[in-house]
Amino acid sequence: MVTTSPVGETPLERELREVAGSVPDPELPVLSLAEIGVLRGLRVTGPGRVEVELTPTYTGCPAIETMSADIEQALHQHGMPEVTLRTVFSPPWTTDAISADGRRKLKEFGIAPPRATRPAISGPVAVDLAIRCPHCGSTRTSLLSRFSSTACKALRRCESCLEPFDHFKELS
Amino acid sequence: MNPAPASAALALGDDALLLSHRLGEWAGHAPVLEEELALANIALDLLGQARVLLSLVGDEDELAYLREERAFRNLQLVEQPRGDFAHTIARQLYFSSYQRLLYEELAQGDTAIAELASKAVKEVDYHRDHAEHWTLRLGDGTAESHQRMQQALDALWRYTGEAFEPIEGLTVNWATLRARWTDRITTVLRQATLTVPSGPQSGSWAAGGGRQGVQTEPFGRMLAEMQHLHRSHPGATW
């Protein structure tokens, strides 16, 4: 993740990591790529040459191509002519990688943030514990559909204020 | 990390690719808007898996759009027409239960397939959850929905045995996988007041050959639709 500095990171790498990490998510522009936790690593491999590792939220997430292009452009503008993007799958991204700031921004944007997950990959997915309405804060909400406008969200409705809302569903 | 066995990546990649296409056919036709989104999202997950798996074998576009019918290695189950909504749900139940168990096991390995499996198993959790909920609603719903769901389960049953034929290059205990799959399906169907089909799970002349490249009649027509744009306009882009 990008919240802490990796061991052996040079000042230039740190600077470039901040540039790449501040690129907004193409589908959730209130969040930066650093906040959503998809930027896995950045290494300067030579003069003007940098390698960036990205991980997708979902295997089929179409935003990964836009993210790659946006990072490339941002780093070009920051004086790095040669940018290589790599997609990595391991370890898999989980919603726990979304930073505290990211969660707060999601809520302000009208999307209920994911709850903390448990570490195991097996077992049932918890979907029925209380999820707060991002509009009025009520915990009386119900599931309308497990899939919403994107693969990473579920569609819910608030029983108190009656507004429908997206919930960034947990991926453990 | 060890190189992934190409034959296995092809088989699993083809399963995901073709089921993704079949689910995509519901766009504009699903019974309600929420289902339209759900099926499209599941299709997108599967397409993502297919892209990763086929890229382990060669050029993903060439493999998807320029291969002939006999060169595909998918289960015959995934190429069957989408049918009515019950058929689609019955297939989702059979397939996502299989894929969920298989990926869970493959995630333990040390190849590129293991890496993909450990990522995708979490997505497939949601696919299975979706299929199981619909199975309960349709089975324990109205007389009409119950009857249609039972018909769909019976019709697709003969394509399920093939899923447990060993895939070259994968170390999996297929008998255990089959037993766990059968347990899960039995539990869900009982809860849904449905009957576990009793017919053979293969055995008809055509059922059970998809992994060897022997496909059923609907496959050719589906492939024609899937490949026609790329073949008619090579190199076309948006």
GROMACS .gro file of C-alpha atoms in nm:
model
  410
    1MET     CA    1   0.000   0.000   0.000
    2VAL     CA    2   0.110   0.356  -0.030
    3THR     CA    3   0.028   0.488   0.314
    4THR     CA    4   0.368   0.389   0.450
    5SER     CA    5   0.699   0.427   0.271
    6PRO     CA    6   0.840   0.100   0.140
    7VAL     CA    7   1.185   0.007   0.264
    8GLY     CA    8   1.464   0.150   0.052
    9GLU     CA    9   1.245   0.401  -0.130
   10THR     CA   10   1.442   0.695  -0.272
   11PRO     CA   11   1.317   1.055  -0.238
   12LEU     CA   12   1.242   1.060  -0.612
   13GLU     CA   13   1.038   0.739  -0.586
   14ARG     CA   14   0.846   0.884  -0.296
   15GLU     CA   15   0.769   1.196  -0.494
   16LEU     CA   16   0.658   0.996  -0.799
   17ARG     CA   17   0.449   0.763  -0.583
   18GLU     CA   18   0.264   1.065  -0.451
   19VAL     CA   19   0.206   1.187  -0.806
   20ALA     CA   20   0.076   0.848  -0.922
   21GLY     CA   21  -0.126   0.798  -0.603
   22SER     CA   22  -0.304   1.132  -0.639
   23VAL     CA   23  -0.453   1.036  -0.977
   24PRO     CA   24  -0.832   1.016  -0.930
   25ASP     CA   25  -1.015   0.686  -0.973
   26PRO     CA   26  -1.188   0.709  -1.314
   27GLU     CA   27  -1.516   0.564  -1.184
   28LEU     CA   28  -1.516   0.716  -0.835
   29PRO     CA   29  -1.337   1.045  -0.894
   30VAL     CA   30  -1.376   1.152  -0.529
   31LEU     CA   31  -1.115   0.891  -0.443
   32SER     CA   32  -0.750   0.888  -0.542
   33LEU     CA   33  -0.581   0.567  -0.648
   34ALA     CA   34  -0.378   0.579  -0.324
   35GLU     CA   35  -0.695   0.602  -0.117
   36ILE     CA   36  -0.860   0.311  -0.292
   37GLY     CA   37  -0.543   0.108  -0.244
   38VAL     CA   38  -0.479  -0.017  -0.595
   39LEU     CA   39  -0.130   0.131  -0.634
   40ARG     CA   40   0.100  -0.150  -0.527
   41GLY     CA   41   0.451  -0.027  -0.596
   42LEU     CA   42   0.672   0.213  -0.786
   43ARG     CA   43   1.036   0.175  -0.877
   44VAL     CA   44   1.274   0.397  -1.070
   45THR     CA   45   1.469   0.155  -1.289
   46GLY     CA   46   1.694   0.405  -1.469
   47PRO     CA   47   1.723   0.771  -1.564
   48GLY     CA   48   1.374   0.883  -1.670
   49ARG     CA   49   1.246   0.524  -1.636
   50VAL     CA   50   0.983   0.415  -1.388
   51GLU     CA   51   0.787   0.097  -1.329
   52VAL     CA   52   0.448   0.105  -1.157
   53GLU     CA   53   0.246  -0.186  -1.020
   54LEU     CA   54  -0.134  -0.169  -1.010
   55THR     CA   55  -0.382  -0.424  -0.882
   56PRO     CA   56  -0.743  -0.439  -1.005
   57THR     CA   57  -1.034  -0.425  -0.760
   58TYR     CA   58  -1.216  -0.694  -0.963
   59THR     CA   59  -1.054  -0.914  -1.230
   60GLY     CA   60  -1.276  -0.769  -1.500
   61CYS     CA   61  -1.265  -0.409  -1.382
   62PRO     CA   62  -1.255  -0.202  -1.702
   63ALA     CA   63  -1.123   0.102  -1.513
   64ILE     CA   64  -0.776  -0.050  -1.486
   65GLU     CA   65  -0.691   0.055  -1.842
   66THR     CA   66  -0.794   0.415  -1.780
   67MET     CA   67  -0.604   0.413  -1.450
   68SER     CA   68  -0.291   0.294  -1.628
   69ALA     CA   69  -0.321   0.561  -1.896
   70ASP     CA   70  -0.386   0.834  -1.637
   71ILE     CA   71  -0.085   0.734  -1.427
   72GLU     CA   72   0.132   0.722  -1.734
   73GLN     CA   73   0.026   1.072  -1.832
   74ALA     CA   74   0.074   1.210  -1.481
   75LEU     CA   75   0.426   1.068  -1.462
   76HIS     CA   76   0.510   1.192  -1.812
   77GLN     CA   77   0.409   1.538  -1.701
   78HIS     CA   78   0.633   1.495  -1.400
   79GLY     CA   79   0.935   1.445  -1.622
   80MET     CA   80   0.944   1.067  -1.656
   81PRO     CA   81   0.946   0.985  -2.029
   82GLU     CA   82   0.944   0.606  -1.988
   83VAL     CA   83   0.661   0.463  -1.778
   84THR     CA   84   0.586   0.090  -1.757
   85LEU     CA   85   0.264  -0.027  -1.595
   86ARG     CA   86   0.225  -0.380  -1.463
   87THR     CA   87  -0.096  -0.539  -1.337
   88VAL     CA   88  -0.047  -0.768  -1.039
   89PHE     CA   89  -0.305  -0.999  -0.880
   90SER     CA   90  -0.122  -1.121  -0.574
   91PRO     CA   91  -0.196  -1.058  -0.299
   92PRO     CA   92  -0.555  -0.993  -0.410
   93TRP     CA   93  -0.702  -0.649  -0.343
   94THR     CA   94  -0.956  -0.634  -0.061
   95THR     CA   95  -1.185  -0.355   0.049
   96ASP     CA   96  -0.971  -0.329   0.363
   97ALA     CA   97  -0.714  -0.158   0.138
   98ILE     CA   98  -0.939   0.149   0.114
   99SER     CA   99  -0.795   0.412   0.349
  100ALA     CA  100  -0.988   0.582   0.630
  101ASP     CA  101  -0.994   0.903   0.425
  102GLY     CA  102  -1.122   0.704   0.130
  103ARG     CA  103  -1.409   0.562   0.336
  104ARG     CA  104  -1.508   0.904   0.461
  105LYS     CA  105  -1.507   1.043   0.105
  106LEU     CA  106  -1.716   0.754  -0.023
  107LYS     CA  107  -1.977   0.826   0.242
  108GLU     CA  108  -1.979   1.198   0.158
  109PHE     CA  109  -2.025   1.101  -0.207
  110GLY     CA  110  -2.338   0.903  -0.115
  111ILE     CA  111  -2.186   0.554  -0.124
  112ALA     CA  112  -2.193   0.344   0.193
  113PRO     CA  113  -1.833   0.237   0.255
  114PRO     CA  114  -1.743  -0.131   0.293
  115ARG     CA  115  -1.722  -0.273   0.644
  116ALA     CA  116  -1.401  -0.433   0.766
  117THR     CA  117  -1.379  -0.793   0.651
  118ARG     CA  118  -1.239  -1.102   0.807
  119PRO     CA  119  -0.916  -1.246   0.675
  120ALA     CA  120  -1.029  -1.587   0.544
  121ILE     CA  121  -1.113  -1.635   0.176
  122SER     CA  122  -1.363  -1.910   0.238
  123GLY     CA  123  -1.697  -1.905   0.415
  124PRO     CA  124  -2.011  -1.707   0.343
  125VAL     CA  125  -2.000  -1.340   0.252
  126ALA     CA  126  -2.164  -1.131   0.522
  127VAL     CA  127  -2.415  -0.904   0.352
  128ASP     CA  128  -2.692  -0.861   0.606
  129LEU     CA  129  -2.527  -0.688   0.901
  130ALA     CA  130  -2.627  -0.327   0.949
  131ILE     CA  131  -2.511  -0.092   0.675
  132ARG     CA  132  -2.575   0.275   0.736
  133CYS     CA  133  -2.758   0.493   0.489
  134PRO     CA  134  -2.500   0.748   0.368
  135HIS     CA  135  -2.774   1.014   0.345
  136CYS     CA  136  -2.948   1.004   0.683
  137GLY     CA  137  -2.729   0.765   0.884
  138SER     CA  138  -3.011   0.519   0.959
  139THR     CA  139  -2.916   0.155   1.004
  140ARG     CA  140  -3.257   0.045   0.875
  141THR     CA  141  -3.151  -0.037   0.522
  142SER     CA  142  -3.229  -0.332   0.298
  143LEU     CA  143  -3.063  -0.499   0.002
  144LEU     CA  144  -3.223  -0.444  -0.338
  145SER     CA  145  -2.959  -0.617  -0.549
  146ARG     CA  146  -2.618  -0.769  -0.486
  147PHE     CA  147  -2.491  -0.605  -0.803
  148SER     CA  148  -2.526  -0.240  -0.891
  149SER     CA  149  -2.380   0.012  -1.137
  150THR     CA  150  -2.039  -0.155  -1.110
  151ALA     CA  151  -1.924  -0.498  -0.993
  152CYS     CA  152  -1.785  -0.352  -0.670
  153LYS     CA  153  -2.117  -0.211  -0.549
  154ALA     CA  154  -2.449  -0.345  -0.424
  155LEU     CA  155  -2.777  -0.154  -0.444
  156ARG     CA  156  -2.960  -0.082  -0.118
  157ARG     CA  157  -3.253   0.123   0.004
  158CYS     CA  158  -3.291   0.317   0.324
  159GLU     CA  159  -3.614   0.229   0.509
  160SER     CA  160  -3.602   0.557   0.704
  161CYS     CA  161  -3.546   0.823   0.436
  162LEU     CA  162  -3.651   0.590   0.150
  163GLU     CA  163  -3.354   0.687  -0.067
  164PRO     CA  164  -3.180   0.416  -0.267
  165PHE     CA  165  -2.803   0.413  -0.238
  166ASP     CA  166  -2.494   0.223  -0.350
  167HIS     CA  167  -2.294   0.020  -0.101
  168PHE     CA  168  -1.931  -0.055  -0.179
  169LYS     CA  169  -1.957  -0.423  -0.101
  170GLU     CA  170  -1.701  -0.607   0.105
  171LEU     CA  171  -1.434  -0.812  -0.067
  172SER     CA  172  -1.225  -0.997   0.186
  173MET     CA  173   0.618  -1.875  -0.947
  174ASN     CA  174   0.589  -2.173  -1.179
  175PRO     CA  175   0.459  -2.139  -1.536
  176ALA     CA  176   0.090  -2.221  -1.569
  177PRO     CA  177  -0.004  -2.534  -1.762
  178ALA     CA  178  -0.140  -2.403  -2.092
  179SER     CA  179  -0.402  -2.674  -2.138
  180ALA     CA  180  -0.556  -2.592  -1.800
  181ALA     CA  181  -0.551  -2.216  -1.857
  182LEU     CA  182  -0.724  -2.273  -2.189
  183ALA     CA  183  -0.997  -2.495  -2.043
  184LEU     CA  184  -1.075  -2.259  -1.754
  185GLY     CA  185  -1.039  -1.950  -1.974
  186ASP     CA  186  -1.282  -2.090  -2.231
  187ASP     CA  187  -1.538  -2.171  -1.960
  188ALA     CA  188  -1.525  -1.812  -1.841
  189LEU     CA  189  -1.525  -1.659  -2.189
  190LEU     CA  190  -1.823  -1.849  -2.323
  191LEU     CA  191  -2.036  -1.819  -2.011
  192SER     CA  192  -1.961  -1.448  -2.011
  193HIS     CA  193  -2.094  -1.427  -2.366
  194ARG     CA  194  -2.409  -1.622  -2.282
  195LEU     CA  195  -2.479  -1.399  -1.981
  196GLY     CA  196  -2.418  -1.090  -2.192
  197GLU     CA  197  -2.706  -1.198  -2.415
  198TRP     CA  198  -2.942  -1.093  -2.135
  199ALA     CA  199  -2.853  -0.726  -2.178
  200GLY     CA  200  -3.182  -0.560  -2.273
  201HIS     CA  201  -3.383  -0.878  -2.201
  202ALA     CA  202  -3.357  -0.944  -1.827
  203PRO     CA  203  -3.683  -0.960  -1.628
  204VAL     CA  204  -3.596  -0.658  -1.411
  205LEU     CA  205  -3.334  -0.386  -1.421
  206GLU     CA  206  -3.152  -0.516  -1.113
  207GLU     CA  207  -3.108  -0.853  -1.283
  208GLU     CA  208  -2.984  -0.690  -1.598
  209LEU     CA  209  -2.708  -0.527  -1.394
  210ALA     CA  210  -2.636  -0.840  -1.193
  211LEU     CA  211  -2.598  -1.065  -1.496
  212ALA     CA  212  -2.387  -0.807  -1.678
  213ASN     CA  213  -2.163  -0.770  -1.373
  214ILE     CA  214  -2.117  -1.145  -1.341
  215ALA     CA  215  -2.040  -1.158  -1.714
  216LEU     CA  216  -1.780  -0.885  -1.667
  217ASP     CA  217  -1.610  -1.074  -1.384
  218LEU     CA  218  -1.596  -1.383  -1.603
  219LEU     CA  219  -1.461  -1.187  -1.897
  220GLY     CA  220  -1.186  -1.050  -1.674
  221GLN     CA  221  -1.094  -1.403  -1.567
  222ALA     CA  222  -1.098  -1.519  -1.929
  223ARG     CA  223  -0.864  -1.240  -2.035
  224VAL     CA  224  -0.609  -1.328  -1.768
  225LEU     CA  225  -0.629  -1.703  -1.833
  226LEU     CA  226  -0.616  -1.682  -2.212
  227SER     CA  227  -0.325  -1.437  -2.191
  228LEU     CA  228  -0.129  -1.713  -2.016
  229VAL     CA  229  -0.170  -1.921  -2.332
  230GLY     CA  230  -0.124  -1.665  -2.609
  231ASP     CA  231  -0.285  -1.355  -2.757
  232GLU     CA  232  -0.625  -1.320  -2.588
  233ASP     CA  233  -0.799  -1.168  -2.892
  234GLU     CA  234  -0.665  -1.426  -3.134
  235LEU     CA  235  -0.771  -1.705  -2.903
  236ALA     CA  236  -1.119  -1.562  -2.851
  237TYR     CA  237  -1.194  -1.447  -3.203
  238LEU     CA  238  -0.995  -1.658  -3.446
  239ARG     CA  239  -1.011  -2.010  -3.309
  240GLU     CA  240  -1.227  -2.271  -3.479
  241GLU     CA  241  -1.497  -2.459  -3.295
  242ARG     CA  242  -1.294  -2.775  -3.232
  243ALA     CA  243  -1.009  -2.580  -3.073
  244PHE     CA  244  -1.218  -2.465  -2.774
  245ARG     CA  245  -1.191  -2.661  -2.448
  246ASN     CA  246  -1.488  -2.534  -2.247
  247LEU     CA  247  -1.749  -2.746  -2.073
  248GLN     CA  248  -2.054  -2.805  -2.289
  249LEU     CA  249  -2.259  -2.666  -2.000
  250VAL     CA  250  -2.147  -2.308  -2.058
  251GLU     CA  251  -2.224  -2.302  -2.431
  252GLN     CA  252  -2.588  -2.411  -2.395
  253PRO     CA  253  -2.838  -2.143  -2.501
  254ARG     CA  254  -2.942  -1.909  -2.221
  255GLY     CA  255  -3.299  -2.045  -2.235
  256ASP     CA  256  -3.553  -1.885  -2.004
  257PHE     CA  257  -3.446  -1.712  -1.683
  258ALA     CA  258  -3.473  -2.042  -1.492
  259HIS     CA  259  -3.228  -2.206  -1.734
  260THR     CA  260  -2.983  -1.924  -1.682
  261ILE     CA  261  -3.014  -1.952  -1.304
  262ALA     CA  262  -2.985  -2.333  -1.309
  263ARG     CA  263  -2.666  -2.307  -1.512
  264GLN     CA  264  -2.533  -2.034  -1.281
  265LEU     CA  265  -2.602  -2.258  -0.983
  266TYR     CA  266  -2.429  -2.559  -1.135
  267PHE     CA  267  -2.135  -2.365  -1.274
  268SER     CA  268  -2.065  -2.112  -0.999
  269SER     CA  269  -2.078  -2.390  -0.736
  270TYR     CA  270  -1.821  -2.583  -0.941
  271GLN     CA  271  -1.601  -2.283  -1.011
  272ARG     CA  272  -1.612  -2.171  -0.649
  273LEU     CA  273  -1.488  -2.510  -0.521
  274LEU     CA  274  -1.233  -2.550  -0.799
  275TYR     CA  275  -1.082  -2.202  -0.760
  276GLU     CA  276  -1.064  -2.243  -0.385
  277GLU     CA  277  -0.850  -2.550  -0.441
  278LEU     CA  278  -0.643  -2.400  -0.723
  279ALA     CA  279  -0.570  -2.090  -0.513
  280GLN     CA  280  -0.342  -2.310  -0.298
  281GLY     CA  281  -0.097  -2.373  -0.585
  282ASP     CA  282   0.202  -2.169  -0.700
  283THR     CA  283   0.131  -2.098  -1.067
  284ALA     CA  284  -0.019  -1.796  -1.239
  285ILE     CA  285  -0.349  -1.985  -1.234
  286ALA     CA  286  -0.330  -1.994  -0.854
  287GLU     CA  287  -0.283  -1.619  -0.847
  288LEU     CA  288  -0.590  -1.564  -1.062
  289ALA     CA  289  -0.790  -1.821  -0.866
  290SER     CA  290  -0.716  -1.657  -0.531
  291LYS     CA  291  -0.847  -1.330  -0.672
  292ALA     CA  292  -1.146  -1.468  -0.862
  293VAL     CA  293  -1.271  -1.702  -0.590
  294LYS     CA  294  -1.402  -1.400  -0.401
  295GLU     CA  295  -1.592  -1.274  -0.703
  296VAL     CA  296  -1.738  -1.618  -0.764
  297ASP     CA  297  -1.861  -1.618  -0.403
  298TYR     CA  298  -2.102  -1.344  -0.508
  299HIS     CA  299  -2.199  -1.530  -0.826
  300ARG     CA  300  -2.288  -1.840  -0.628
  301ASP     CA  301  -2.472  -1.636  -0.369
  302HIS     CA  302  -2.676  -1.476  -0.648
  303ALA     CA  303  -2.759  -1.813  -0.806
  304GLU     CA  304  -2.853  -1.974  -0.474
  305HIS     CA  305  -3.085  -1.691  -0.378
  306TRP     CA  306  -3.264  -1.708  -0.711
  307THR     CA  307  -3.289  -2.085  -0.691
  308LEU     CA  308  -3.466  -2.046  -0.356
  309ARG     CA  309  -3.699  -1.778  -0.487
  310LEU     CA  310  -3.792  -1.965  -0.803
  311GLY     CA  311  -3.812  -2.311  -0.646
  312ASP     CA  312  -4.011  -2.199  -0.343
  313GLY     CA  313  -4.208  -1.937  -0.538
  314THR     CA  314  -4.516  -1.995  -0.751
  315ALA     CA  315  -4.623  -2.321  -0.912
  316GLU     CA  316  -4.508  -2.184  -1.246
  317SER     CA  317  -4.164  -2.073  -1.126
  318HIS     CA  318  -4.115  -2.402  -0.940
  319GLN     CA  319  -4.200  -2.606  -1.247
  320ARG     CA  320  -3.977  -2.402  -1.478
  321MET     CA  321  -3.685  -2.417  -1.236
  322GLN     CA  322  -3.720  -2.794  -1.203
  323GLN     CA  323  -3.735  -2.831  -1.581
  324ALA     CA  324  -3.421  -2.624  -1.622
  325LEU     CA  325  -3.231  -2.819  -1.357
  326ASP     CA  326  -3.332  -3.148  -1.522
  327ALA     CA  327  -3.242  -3.029  -1.871
  328LEU     CA  328  -2.890  -2.916  -1.779
  329TRP     CA  329  -2.811  -3.203  -1.542
  330ARG     CA  330  -2.654  -3.418  -1.812
  331TYR     CA  331  -2.388  -3.154  -1.873
  332THR     CA  332  -2.268  -3.146  -1.513
  333GLY     CA  333  -2.065  -3.469  -1.500
  334GLU     CA  334  -1.807  -3.338  -1.743
  335ALA     CA  335  -1.695  -3.073  -1.495
  336PHE     CA  336  -1.530  -3.342  -1.283
  337GLU     CA  337  -1.325  -3.502  -1.557
  338PRO     CA  338  -0.957  -3.433  -1.479
  339ILE     CA  339  -0.801  -3.133  -1.655
  340GLU     CA  340  -0.447  -3.194  -1.776
  341GLY     CA  341  -0.194  -3.001  -1.570
  342LEU     CA  342  -0.411  -2.949  -1.261
  343THR     CA  343  -0.358  -3.139  -0.938
  344VAL     CA  344  -0.707  -3.161  -0.796
  345ASN     CA  345  -0.888  -3.439  -0.614
  346TRP     CA  346  -1.177  -3.456  -0.858
  347ALA     CA  347  -1.377  -3.716  -0.665
  348THR     CA  348  -1.373  -3.497  -0.353
  349LEU     CA  349  -1.463  -3.192  -0.560
  350ARG     CA  350  -1.758  -3.379  -0.707
  351ALA     CA  351  -1.878  -3.493  -0.364
  352ARG     CA  352  -1.858  -3.141  -0.223
  353TRP     CA  353  -2.039  -3.002  -0.526
  354THR     CA  354  -2.316  -3.261  -0.498
  355ASP     CA  355  -2.358  -3.187  -0.127
  356ARG     CA  356  -2.393  -2.816  -0.185
  357ILE     CA  357  -2.636  -2.854  -0.475
  358THR     CA  358  -2.845  -3.108  -0.282
  359THR     CA  359  -2.872  -2.877   0.019
  360VAL     CA  360  -2.979  -2.577  -0.189
  361LEU     CA  361  -3.231  -2.770  -0.398
  362ARG     CA  362  -3.391  -2.930  -0.090
  363GLN     CA  363  -3.425  -2.591   0.072
  364ALA     CA  364  -3.583  -2.462  -0.248
  365THR     CA  365  -3.836  -2.751  -0.243
  366LEU     CA  366  -3.681  -2.878  -0.569
  367THR     CA  367  -3.572  -3.230  -0.655
  368VAL     CA  368  -3.212  -3.321  -0.734
  369PRO     CA  369  -3.226  -3.455  -1.091
  370SER     CA  370  -3.178  -3.831  -1.104
  371GLY     CA  371  -3.077  -3.883  -1.467
  372PRO     CA  372  -2.724  -3.949  -1.591
  373GLN     CA  373  -2.472  -3.664  -1.560
  374SER     CA  374  -2.324  -3.751  -1.901
  375GLY     CA  375  -2.356  -4.038  -2.140
  376SER     CA  376  -2.555  -3.894  -2.426
  377TRP     CA  377  -2.337  -3.903  -2.738
  378ALA     CA  378  -2.257  -3.535  -2.713
  379ALA     CA  379  -2.248  -3.468  -2.340
  380GLY     CA  380  -1.902  -3.494  -2.194
  381GLY     CA  381  -1.669  -3.398  -2.477
  382GLY     CA  382  -1.622  -3.024  -2.443
  383ARG     CA  383  -1.281  -3.057  -2.280
  384GLN     CA  384  -1.173  -3.261  -2.585
  385GLY     CA  385  -1.306  -3.004  -2.830
  386VAL     CA  386  -1.630  -3.185  -2.908
  387GLN     CA  387  -1.902  -2.923  -2.881
  388THR     CA  388  -2.279  -2.932  -2.911
  389GLU     CA  389  -2.484  -2.789  -3.194
  390PRO     CA  390  -2.563  -2.446  -3.042
  391PHE     CA  391  -2.191  -2.374  -3.005
  392GLY     CA  392  -2.126  -2.304  -3.374
  393ARG     CA  393  -2.402  -2.047  -3.397
  394MET     CA  394  -2.286  -1.880  -3.081
  395LEU     CA  395  -1.928  -1.866  -3.206
  396ALA     CA  396  -2.042  -1.716  -3.536
  397GLU     CA  397  -2.208  -1.432  -3.349
  398MET     CA  398  -1.916  -1.387  -3.110
  399GLN     CA  399  -1.647  -1.386  -3.378
  400HIS     CA  400  -1.817  -1.229  -3.675
  401LEU     CA  401  -1.723  -0.866  -3.610
  402HIS     CA  402  -1.356  -0.940  -3.554
  403ARG     CA  403  -1.338  -1.169  -3.856
  404SER     CA  404  -1.527  -0.932  -4.087
  405HIS     CA  405  -1.330  -0.626  -3.981
  406PRO     CA  406  -0.983  -0.741  -3.872
  407GLY     CA  407  -0.821  -0.494  -3.636
  408ALA     CA  408  -1.141  -0.294  -3.585
  409THR     CA  409  -1.129  -0.062  -3.283
  410TRP     CA  410  -1.390   0.156  -3.113
   0.00000   0.00000   0.00000
